XYZ file of C-alpha atoms in Angstrom:
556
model
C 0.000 0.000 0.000
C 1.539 3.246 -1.000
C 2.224 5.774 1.948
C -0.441 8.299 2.785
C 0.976 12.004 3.055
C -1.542 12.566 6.073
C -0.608 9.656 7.752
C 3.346 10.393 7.561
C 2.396 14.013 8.680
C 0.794 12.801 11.835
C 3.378 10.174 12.825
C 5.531 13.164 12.848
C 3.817 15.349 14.969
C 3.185 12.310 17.223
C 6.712 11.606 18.063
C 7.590 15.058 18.215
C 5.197 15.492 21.102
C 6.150 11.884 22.538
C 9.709 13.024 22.162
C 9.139 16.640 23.379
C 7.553 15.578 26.676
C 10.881 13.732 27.365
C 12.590 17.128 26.716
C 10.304 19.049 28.675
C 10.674 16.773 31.749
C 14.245 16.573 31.409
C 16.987 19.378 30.387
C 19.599 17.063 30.636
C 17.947 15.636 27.381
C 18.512 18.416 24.982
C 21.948 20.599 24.741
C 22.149 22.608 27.720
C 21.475 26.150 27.994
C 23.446 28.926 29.456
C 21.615 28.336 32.825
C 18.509 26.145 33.560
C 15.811 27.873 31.693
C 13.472 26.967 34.326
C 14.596 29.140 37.307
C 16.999 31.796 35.768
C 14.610 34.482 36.059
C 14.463 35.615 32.193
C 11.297 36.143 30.423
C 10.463 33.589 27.699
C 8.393 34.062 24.812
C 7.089 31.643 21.615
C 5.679 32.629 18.628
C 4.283 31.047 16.064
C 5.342 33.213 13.356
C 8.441 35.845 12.488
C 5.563 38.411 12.179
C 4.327 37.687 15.388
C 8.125 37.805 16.654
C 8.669 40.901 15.256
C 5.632 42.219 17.090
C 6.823 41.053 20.384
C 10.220 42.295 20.238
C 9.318 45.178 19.424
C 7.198 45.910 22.512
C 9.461 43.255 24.756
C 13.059 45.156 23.722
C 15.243 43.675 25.883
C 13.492 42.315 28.742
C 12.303 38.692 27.221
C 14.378 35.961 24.854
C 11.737 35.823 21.508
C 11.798 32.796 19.095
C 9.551 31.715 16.566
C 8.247 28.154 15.626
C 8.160 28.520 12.133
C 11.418 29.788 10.640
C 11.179 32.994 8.012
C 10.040 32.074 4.605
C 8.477 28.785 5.672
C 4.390 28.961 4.999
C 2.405 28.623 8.227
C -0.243 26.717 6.830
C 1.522 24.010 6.034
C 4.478 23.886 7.891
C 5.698 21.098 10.566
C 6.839 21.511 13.798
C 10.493 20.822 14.992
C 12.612 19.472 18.113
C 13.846 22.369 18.616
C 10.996 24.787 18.230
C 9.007 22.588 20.144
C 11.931 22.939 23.088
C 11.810 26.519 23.130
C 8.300 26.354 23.662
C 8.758 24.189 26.769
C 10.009 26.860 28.500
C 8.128 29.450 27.644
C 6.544 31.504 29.776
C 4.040 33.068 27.251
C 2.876 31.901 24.060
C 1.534 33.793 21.249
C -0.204 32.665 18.296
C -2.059 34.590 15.237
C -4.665 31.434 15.280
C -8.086 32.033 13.709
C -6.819 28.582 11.740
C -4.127 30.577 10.155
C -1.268 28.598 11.513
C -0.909 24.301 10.613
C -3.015 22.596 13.002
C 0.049 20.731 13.977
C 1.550 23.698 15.228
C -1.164 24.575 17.377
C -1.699 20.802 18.694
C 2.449 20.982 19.723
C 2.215 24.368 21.114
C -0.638 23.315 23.507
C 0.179 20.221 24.196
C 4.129 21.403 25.155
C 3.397 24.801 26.984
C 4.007 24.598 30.493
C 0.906 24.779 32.725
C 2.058 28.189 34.591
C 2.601 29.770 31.123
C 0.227 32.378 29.115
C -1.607 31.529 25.471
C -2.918 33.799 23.448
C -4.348 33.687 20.194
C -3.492 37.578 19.375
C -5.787 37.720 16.192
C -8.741 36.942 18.145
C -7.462 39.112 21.158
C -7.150 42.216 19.065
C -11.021 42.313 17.749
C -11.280 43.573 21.712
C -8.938 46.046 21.264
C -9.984 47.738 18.034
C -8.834 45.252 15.094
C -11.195 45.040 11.681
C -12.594 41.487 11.711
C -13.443 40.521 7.844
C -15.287 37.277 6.806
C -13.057 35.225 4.664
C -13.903 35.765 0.830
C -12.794 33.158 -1.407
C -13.202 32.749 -5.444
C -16.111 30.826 -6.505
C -15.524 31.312 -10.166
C -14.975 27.514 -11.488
C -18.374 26.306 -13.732
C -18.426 22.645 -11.827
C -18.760 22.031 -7.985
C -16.211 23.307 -5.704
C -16.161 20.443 -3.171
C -13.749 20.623 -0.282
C -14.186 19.527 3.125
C -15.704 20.821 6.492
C -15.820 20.371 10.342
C -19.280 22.531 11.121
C -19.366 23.378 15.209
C -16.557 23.450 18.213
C -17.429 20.072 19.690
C -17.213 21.552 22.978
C -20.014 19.252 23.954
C -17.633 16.195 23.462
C -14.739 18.318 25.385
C -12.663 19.545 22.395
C -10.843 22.567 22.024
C -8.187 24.092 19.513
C -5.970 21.326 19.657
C -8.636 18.728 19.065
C -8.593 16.547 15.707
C -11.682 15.260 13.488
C -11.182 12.537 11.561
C -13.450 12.278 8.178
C -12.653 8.880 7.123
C -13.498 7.048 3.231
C -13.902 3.386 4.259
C -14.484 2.288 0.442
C -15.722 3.068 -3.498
C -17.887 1.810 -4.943
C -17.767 2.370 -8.680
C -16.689 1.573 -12.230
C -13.240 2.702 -11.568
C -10.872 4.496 -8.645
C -11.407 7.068 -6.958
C -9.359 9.355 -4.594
C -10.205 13.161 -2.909
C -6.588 15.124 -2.523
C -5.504 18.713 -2.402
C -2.801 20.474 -4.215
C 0.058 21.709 -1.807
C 1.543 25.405 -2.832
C 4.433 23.238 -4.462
C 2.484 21.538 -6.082
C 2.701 18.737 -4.735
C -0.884 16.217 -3.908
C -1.845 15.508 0.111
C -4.112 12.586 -0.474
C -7.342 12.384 1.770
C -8.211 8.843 0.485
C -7.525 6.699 -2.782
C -8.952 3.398 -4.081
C -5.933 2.719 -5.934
C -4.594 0.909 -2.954
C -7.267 -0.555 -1.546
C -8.778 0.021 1.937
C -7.533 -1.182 5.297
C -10.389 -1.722 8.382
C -7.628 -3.262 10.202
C -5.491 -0.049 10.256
C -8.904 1.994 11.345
C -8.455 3.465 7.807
C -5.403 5.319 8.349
C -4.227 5.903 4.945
C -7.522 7.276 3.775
C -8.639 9.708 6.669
C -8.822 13.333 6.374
C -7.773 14.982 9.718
C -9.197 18.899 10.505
C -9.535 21.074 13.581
C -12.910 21.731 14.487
C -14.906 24.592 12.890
C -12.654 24.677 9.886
C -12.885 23.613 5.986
C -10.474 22.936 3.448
C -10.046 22.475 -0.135
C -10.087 19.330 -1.883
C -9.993 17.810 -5.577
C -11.764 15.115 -6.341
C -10.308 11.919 -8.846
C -12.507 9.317 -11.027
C -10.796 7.272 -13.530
C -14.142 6.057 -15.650
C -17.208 7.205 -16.234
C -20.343 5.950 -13.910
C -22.108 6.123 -10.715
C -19.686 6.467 -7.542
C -20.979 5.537 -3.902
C -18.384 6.578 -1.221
C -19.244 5.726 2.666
C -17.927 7.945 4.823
C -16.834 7.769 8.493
C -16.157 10.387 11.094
C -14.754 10.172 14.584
C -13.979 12.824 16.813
C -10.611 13.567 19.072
C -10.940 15.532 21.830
C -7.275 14.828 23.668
C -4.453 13.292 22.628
C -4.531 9.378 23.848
C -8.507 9.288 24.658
C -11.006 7.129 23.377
C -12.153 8.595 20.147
C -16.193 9.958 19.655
C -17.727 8.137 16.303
C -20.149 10.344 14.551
C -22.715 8.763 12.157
C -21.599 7.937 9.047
C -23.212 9.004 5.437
C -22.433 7.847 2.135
C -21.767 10.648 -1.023
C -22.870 9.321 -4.428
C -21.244 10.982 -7.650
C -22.798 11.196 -11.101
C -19.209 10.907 -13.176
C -19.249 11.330 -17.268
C -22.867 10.579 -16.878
C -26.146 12.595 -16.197
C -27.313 12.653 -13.130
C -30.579 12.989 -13.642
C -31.205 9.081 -13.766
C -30.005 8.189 -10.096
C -31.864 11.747 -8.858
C -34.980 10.261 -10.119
C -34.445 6.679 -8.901
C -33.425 7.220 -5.722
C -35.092 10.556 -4.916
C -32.132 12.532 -4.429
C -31.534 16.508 -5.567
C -28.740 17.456 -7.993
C -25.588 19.368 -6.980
C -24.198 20.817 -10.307
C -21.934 23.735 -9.291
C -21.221 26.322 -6.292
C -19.421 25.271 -3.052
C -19.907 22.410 -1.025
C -18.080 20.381 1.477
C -18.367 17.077 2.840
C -19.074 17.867 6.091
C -18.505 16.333 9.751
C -21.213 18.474 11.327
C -20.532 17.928 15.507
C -23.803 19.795 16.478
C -25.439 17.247 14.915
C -23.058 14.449 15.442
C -22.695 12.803 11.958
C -21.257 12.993 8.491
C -23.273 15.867 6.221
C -23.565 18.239 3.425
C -23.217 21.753 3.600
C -23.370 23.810 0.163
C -24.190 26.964 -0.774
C -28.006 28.331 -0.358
C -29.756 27.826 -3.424
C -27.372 25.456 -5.238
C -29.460 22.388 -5.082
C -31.776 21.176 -7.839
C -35.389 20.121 -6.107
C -36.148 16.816 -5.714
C -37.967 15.153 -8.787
C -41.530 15.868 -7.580
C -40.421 18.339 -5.266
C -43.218 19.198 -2.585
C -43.152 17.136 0.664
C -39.606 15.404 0.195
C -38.017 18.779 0.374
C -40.121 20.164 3.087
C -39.468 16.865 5.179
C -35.292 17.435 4.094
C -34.802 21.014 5.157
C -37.060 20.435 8.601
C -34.197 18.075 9.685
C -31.448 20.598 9.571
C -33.049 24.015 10.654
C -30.591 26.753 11.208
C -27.229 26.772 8.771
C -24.270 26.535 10.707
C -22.060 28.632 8.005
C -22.908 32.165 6.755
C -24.708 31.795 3.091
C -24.606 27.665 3.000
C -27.052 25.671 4.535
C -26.790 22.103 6.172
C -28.370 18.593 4.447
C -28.076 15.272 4.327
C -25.502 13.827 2.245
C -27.414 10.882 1.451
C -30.134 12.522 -0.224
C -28.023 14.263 -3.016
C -25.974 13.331 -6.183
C -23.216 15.113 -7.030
C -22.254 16.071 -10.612
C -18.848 15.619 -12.340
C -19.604 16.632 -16.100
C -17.579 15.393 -18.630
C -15.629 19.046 -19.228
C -14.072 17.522 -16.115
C -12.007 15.512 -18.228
C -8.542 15.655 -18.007
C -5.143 14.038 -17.874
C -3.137 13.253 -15.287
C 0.016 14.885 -14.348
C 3.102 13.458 -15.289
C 4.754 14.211 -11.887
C 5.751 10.960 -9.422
C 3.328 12.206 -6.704
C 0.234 11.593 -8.906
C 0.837 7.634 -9.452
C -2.276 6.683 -7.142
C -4.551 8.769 -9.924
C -2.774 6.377 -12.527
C -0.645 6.570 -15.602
C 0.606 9.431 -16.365
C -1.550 11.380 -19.130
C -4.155 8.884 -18.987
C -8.064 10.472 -18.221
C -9.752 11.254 -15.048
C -12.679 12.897 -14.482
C -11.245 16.072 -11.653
C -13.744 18.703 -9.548
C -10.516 20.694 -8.634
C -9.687 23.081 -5.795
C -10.726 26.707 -6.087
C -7.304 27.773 -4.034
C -4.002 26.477 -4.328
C -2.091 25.375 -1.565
C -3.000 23.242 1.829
C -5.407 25.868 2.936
C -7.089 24.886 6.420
C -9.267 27.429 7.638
C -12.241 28.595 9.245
C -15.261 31.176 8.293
C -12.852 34.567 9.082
C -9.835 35.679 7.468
C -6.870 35.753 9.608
C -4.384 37.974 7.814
C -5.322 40.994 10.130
C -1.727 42.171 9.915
C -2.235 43.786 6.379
C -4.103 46.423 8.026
C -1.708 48.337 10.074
C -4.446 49.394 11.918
C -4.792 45.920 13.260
C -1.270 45.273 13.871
C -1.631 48.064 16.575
C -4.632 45.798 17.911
C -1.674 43.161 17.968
C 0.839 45.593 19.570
C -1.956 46.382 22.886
C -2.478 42.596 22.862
C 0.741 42.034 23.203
C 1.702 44.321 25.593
C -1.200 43.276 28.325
C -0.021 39.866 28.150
C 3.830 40.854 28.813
C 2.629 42.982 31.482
C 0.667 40.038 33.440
C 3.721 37.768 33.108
C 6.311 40.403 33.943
C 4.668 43.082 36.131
C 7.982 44.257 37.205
C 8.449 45.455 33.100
C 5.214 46.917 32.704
C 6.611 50.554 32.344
C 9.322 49.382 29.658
C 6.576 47.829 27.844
C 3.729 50.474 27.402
C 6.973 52.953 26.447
C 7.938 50.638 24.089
C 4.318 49.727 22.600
C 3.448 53.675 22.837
C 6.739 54.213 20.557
C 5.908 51.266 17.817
C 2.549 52.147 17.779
C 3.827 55.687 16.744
C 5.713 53.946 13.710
C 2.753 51.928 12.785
C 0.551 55.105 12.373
C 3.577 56.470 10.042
C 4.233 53.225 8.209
C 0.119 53.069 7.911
C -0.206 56.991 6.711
C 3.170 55.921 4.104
C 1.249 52.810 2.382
C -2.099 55.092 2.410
C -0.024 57.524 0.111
C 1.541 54.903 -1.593
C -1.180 53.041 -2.825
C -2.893 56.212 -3.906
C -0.836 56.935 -6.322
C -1.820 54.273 -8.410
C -4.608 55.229 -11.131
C -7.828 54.140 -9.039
C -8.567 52.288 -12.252
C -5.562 49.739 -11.844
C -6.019 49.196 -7.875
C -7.218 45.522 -8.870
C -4.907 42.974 -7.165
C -4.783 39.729 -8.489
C -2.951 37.220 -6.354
C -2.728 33.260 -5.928
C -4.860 32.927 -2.425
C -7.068 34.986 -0.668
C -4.676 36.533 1.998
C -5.065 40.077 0.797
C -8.346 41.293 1.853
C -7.419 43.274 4.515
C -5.081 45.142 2.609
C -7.654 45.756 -0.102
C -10.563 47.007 2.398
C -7.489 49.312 4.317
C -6.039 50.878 1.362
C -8.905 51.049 -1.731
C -7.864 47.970 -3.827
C -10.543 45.642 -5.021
C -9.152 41.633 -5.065
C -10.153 41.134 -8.675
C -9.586 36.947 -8.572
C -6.235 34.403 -8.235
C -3.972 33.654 -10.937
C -4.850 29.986 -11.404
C -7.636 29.117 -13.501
C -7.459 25.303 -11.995
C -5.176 24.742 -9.597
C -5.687 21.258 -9.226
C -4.614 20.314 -12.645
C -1.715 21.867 -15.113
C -3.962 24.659 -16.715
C -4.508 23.771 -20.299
C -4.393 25.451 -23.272
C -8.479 26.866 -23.296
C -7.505 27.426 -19.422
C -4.694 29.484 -20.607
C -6.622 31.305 -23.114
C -9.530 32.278 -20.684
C -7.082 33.661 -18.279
C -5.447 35.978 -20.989
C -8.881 37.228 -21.430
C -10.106 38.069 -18.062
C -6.774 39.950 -17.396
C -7.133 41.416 -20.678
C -11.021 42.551 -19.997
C -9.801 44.354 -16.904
C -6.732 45.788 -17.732
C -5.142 43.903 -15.504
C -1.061 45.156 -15.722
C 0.201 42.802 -13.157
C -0.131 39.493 -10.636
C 1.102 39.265 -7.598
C 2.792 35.908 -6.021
C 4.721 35.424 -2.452
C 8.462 35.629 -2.888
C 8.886 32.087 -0.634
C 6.525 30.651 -3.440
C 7.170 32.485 -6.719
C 9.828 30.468 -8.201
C 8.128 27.109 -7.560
C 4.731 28.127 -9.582
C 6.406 28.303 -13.076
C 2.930 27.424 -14.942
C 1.194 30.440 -13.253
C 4.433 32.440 -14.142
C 4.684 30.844 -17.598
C 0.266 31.775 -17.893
C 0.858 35.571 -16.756
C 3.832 36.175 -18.876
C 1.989 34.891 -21.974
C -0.836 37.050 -21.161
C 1.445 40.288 -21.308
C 1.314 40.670 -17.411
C 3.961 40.954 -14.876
C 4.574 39.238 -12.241
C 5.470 40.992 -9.187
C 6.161 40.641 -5.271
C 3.998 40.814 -2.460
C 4.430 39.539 1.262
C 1.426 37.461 2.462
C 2.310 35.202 6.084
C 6.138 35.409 6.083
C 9.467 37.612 6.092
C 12.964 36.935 4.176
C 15.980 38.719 4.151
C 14.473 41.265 1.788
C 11.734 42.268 4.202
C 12.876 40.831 7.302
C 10.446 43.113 10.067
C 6.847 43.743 9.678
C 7.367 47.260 8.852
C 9.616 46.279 5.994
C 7.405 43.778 4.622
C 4.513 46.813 4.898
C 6.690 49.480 2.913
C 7.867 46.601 0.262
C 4.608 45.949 -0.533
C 3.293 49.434 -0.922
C 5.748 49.714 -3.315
C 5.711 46.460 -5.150
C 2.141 47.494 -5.568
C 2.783 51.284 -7.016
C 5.630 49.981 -9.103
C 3.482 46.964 -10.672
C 0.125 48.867 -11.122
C 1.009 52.512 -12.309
C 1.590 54.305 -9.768
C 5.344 55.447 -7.919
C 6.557 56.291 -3.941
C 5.855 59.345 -2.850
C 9.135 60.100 -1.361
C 10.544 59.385 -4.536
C 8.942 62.980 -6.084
């Protein structure tokens, strides 16, 4: 059986936190510090991020050691924990994470599980809507003409006991089906994650571990979805909830989704009295209010029943209240999901795809709308684009250092009361900045969604992402489309990370035959270019101006 990219993922974060708890007991275990970080009387602080980091020294100065879990240019949503970050974190004495479901839910499961007891949490993003920060819903492209189907944990679970650092398990326990299946998402490398595949079979004996999807609770993330023939698919699904490392897992009910593939799905919608999903977003969903395997999809995007009248009455009366702003909740089992035959593609010639089969042979793909393993929940947790908010972050900040070091609580409100000076200036210098570009050109097309506080701060409108189908290498048609929607708005330039732009050479290749540059633009990380947060503000200010028509002030 080939080796599940999940699985491998989680039998690394398990032995880093069976390995870490040995550290954390022991400091004879790990190469000695300067003095036992335990009793020397200096202030510790983890971060999750080199933003964050950058934050906290800024307010901390001198008075606290700062480190950061995931190293600068690394992408929190995807990346791993470490040894050694997990070490520093031992001995914290506060903790501070963006959260909102920005950061890999392995991070958050290692920071929790490895904080010491007497140390401070705090999830700063959510702090800072007390103190002042813009909270945005999370808007996401919904422009592909099939179903974008991804999947979803709907509700906290707190009724079970779970928290953050609690895992879901959505679990395929077998196709059924004229050929293989398999549901996987497209990493920012471009690389495939698989959820499940048929390819290799199914194991009960392993509880399904190389076909289980793992999530936080409350979040959703983006999937593609494989068939190698045309027919009817059935697909059981499983879900089981864990609330703390080592108990005994909840099990949810189960639900099974059926897939029209190549074929209309009018027939088995008639037969079997089901209604048609065609096209919007959905997600196979482990709803925990509830306490079983789901359906939530966009409002409106299902086809009435053949006959219509009581059977959808009696449907919508089981799920009342929709659990996610603009979809609504419904069984899974009473709806067939359509994969047209414009779905038809090949399959990547890359050694990752194998499980989908030979390379260039056909398979019928629903692909991701977003590129990149993209775990996240109903509000967008880039706050920092707003400067605005990053002062929300700065008063955040400085309460917590306070309550952990009273003794410092004059040399932090100077220092906060200084950097919150520089943030107004920095946030008055991209203002002027971005006005400078023709309002005409302030579209910004980028790869992800990270952007929209930046756009609602500053007067640009997110105009759409790059890829035209991210799940697959775009074709030719795809190609051609693309060239035309940049062309229809006068579109001068894309924008991609830095950490990512040399590894998407297709979307490169697409923009540059289009006649439209490719530029810079920070998103969840720093580099040696931009290495603080104000550097990463005024580089992108600029990248912008340059790239859209406009220049830097200070320049005139």
């Amino acid at each position: 059986m080939t080796s599940n990219p999940h699985r491998i993922a989680r039998a690394a974060v398990g032995a880093v936190l069976a390995l870490t708890a040995v550290l954390a007991a022991s400091s004879c275990s790990a190469p000695a510090l300067s003095s036992d970080p335990a009793d020397d009387g200096e202030l510790r602080v983890a971060t999750t991020t080199g933003i964050l980091a950058d934050l906290v020294r800024n307010v901390a100065g001198d008075r606290a050691t700062v480190t950061q879990m995931v190293p600068d240019g690394a992408d929190p949503h995807s990346w791993e924990p470490s040894l050694r970050t997990i070490r520093d974190v031992a001995y914290a004495d506060v903790a501070f994470s963006n959260y909102l479901l920005l950061e890999e839910h392995a991070i958050i499961r290692a920071l929790d599980a490895n904080l010491p007891p007497t140390a401070t949490s705090v999830s700063v993003a959510e702090e800072a809507a007390k103190e002042g920060a813009t909270i945005l819903p999370l808007i996401e492209d919904r422009s592909l003409d099939t179903v974008w189907l991804g999947m979803r944990v709907l509700g906290t679970g707190s009724q079970y006991g779970a928290d953050r650092a609690s895992t879901i398990d959505l679990i395929a326990t077998g196709v059924d089906g004229p050929g293989d299946a398999a549901s996987y998402l497209t990493t920012s490398f471009g690389a495939p994650d698989i959820g499940f595949a048929s390819s290799d079979g199914f194991d009960p004996a392993s509880g399904y571990a190389d076909d289980t999807s793992v999530l936080p609770a409350d979040a959703h993330q983006h999937m593609s979805w494989a068939f190698t023939a045309p027919g009817v698919y059935r697909i059981p699904f499983e879900a089981r909830l864990r609330a703390r490392e080592g108990d005994r897992p909840v099990v949810l009910d189960g639900a099974t989704a059926v897939f029209a593939v190549g074929v209309a799905p009018d027939e088995v919608a008639a037969a079997e009295g089901r209604r048609i999903l065609s096209a919007g977003h959905a997600d196979i969903t482990v709803d925990l209010e509830r306490g079983g395997v789901a359906l939530a999809v966009d409002e409106g995007a299902l086809a009435p029943a053949p006959g219509g009248g009581p059977d959808d009455e009696e449907r919508s009366s089981k799920r009342d209240a929709p659990l996610a702003p603009g979809m609504e909740v419904v069984d899974l089992d009473d709806v067939v999901i359509d994969v047209p035959t414009r779905t038809l593609t090949q399959i990547p010639g890359a050694p990752g795809f194998r499980f989908l089969g030979a390379p260039g042979s056909d398979a019928y793909v629903l692909p991701q709308a977003v590129l990149g393993k993209h775990v996240h929940g109903e509000i967008d947790p880039h706050l920092w684009h707003d400067a605005h908010n990053a002062a929300a972050y700065v008063r955040v900040i400085r309460d917590a250092l306070i309550a952990a070091d009273p003794d410092g609580a004059d040399d932090y409100r100077r220092n906060a009361a200084a950097y919150a000076a520089l943030l107004d200036e920095v946030d008055a210098e991209v203002a002027a900045t971005i006005a400078t570009i023709p309002p005409e050109r302030r579209r910004l097309v980028t790869t992800n969604d990270a952007y929209g506080y930046l756009a609602n701060a500053y007067g640009l409108d997110v105009a759409g992402f790059v890829a035209p189908n991210p799940g697959v290498e775009p074709s030719v048609a795809d190609r051609i489309r693309l060239a035309a929607t940049l062309d229809d708005l006068d579109i001068p330039a894309v924008f991609l990370e830095p950490n990512l732009a040399r590894t998407r050479s297709t979307l490169r290749t697409t923009a540059q035959e289009a006649g439209v540059r490719v530029c810079p633009l920070y998103g969840d990380t720093l580099d040696a270019t931009a290495p603080t947060y104000v550097d990463m503000m005024r580089f992108n200010a600029q990248s912008l101006a340059r790239c859209l028509g406009g220049h830097d002030p200070e320049e005139e």
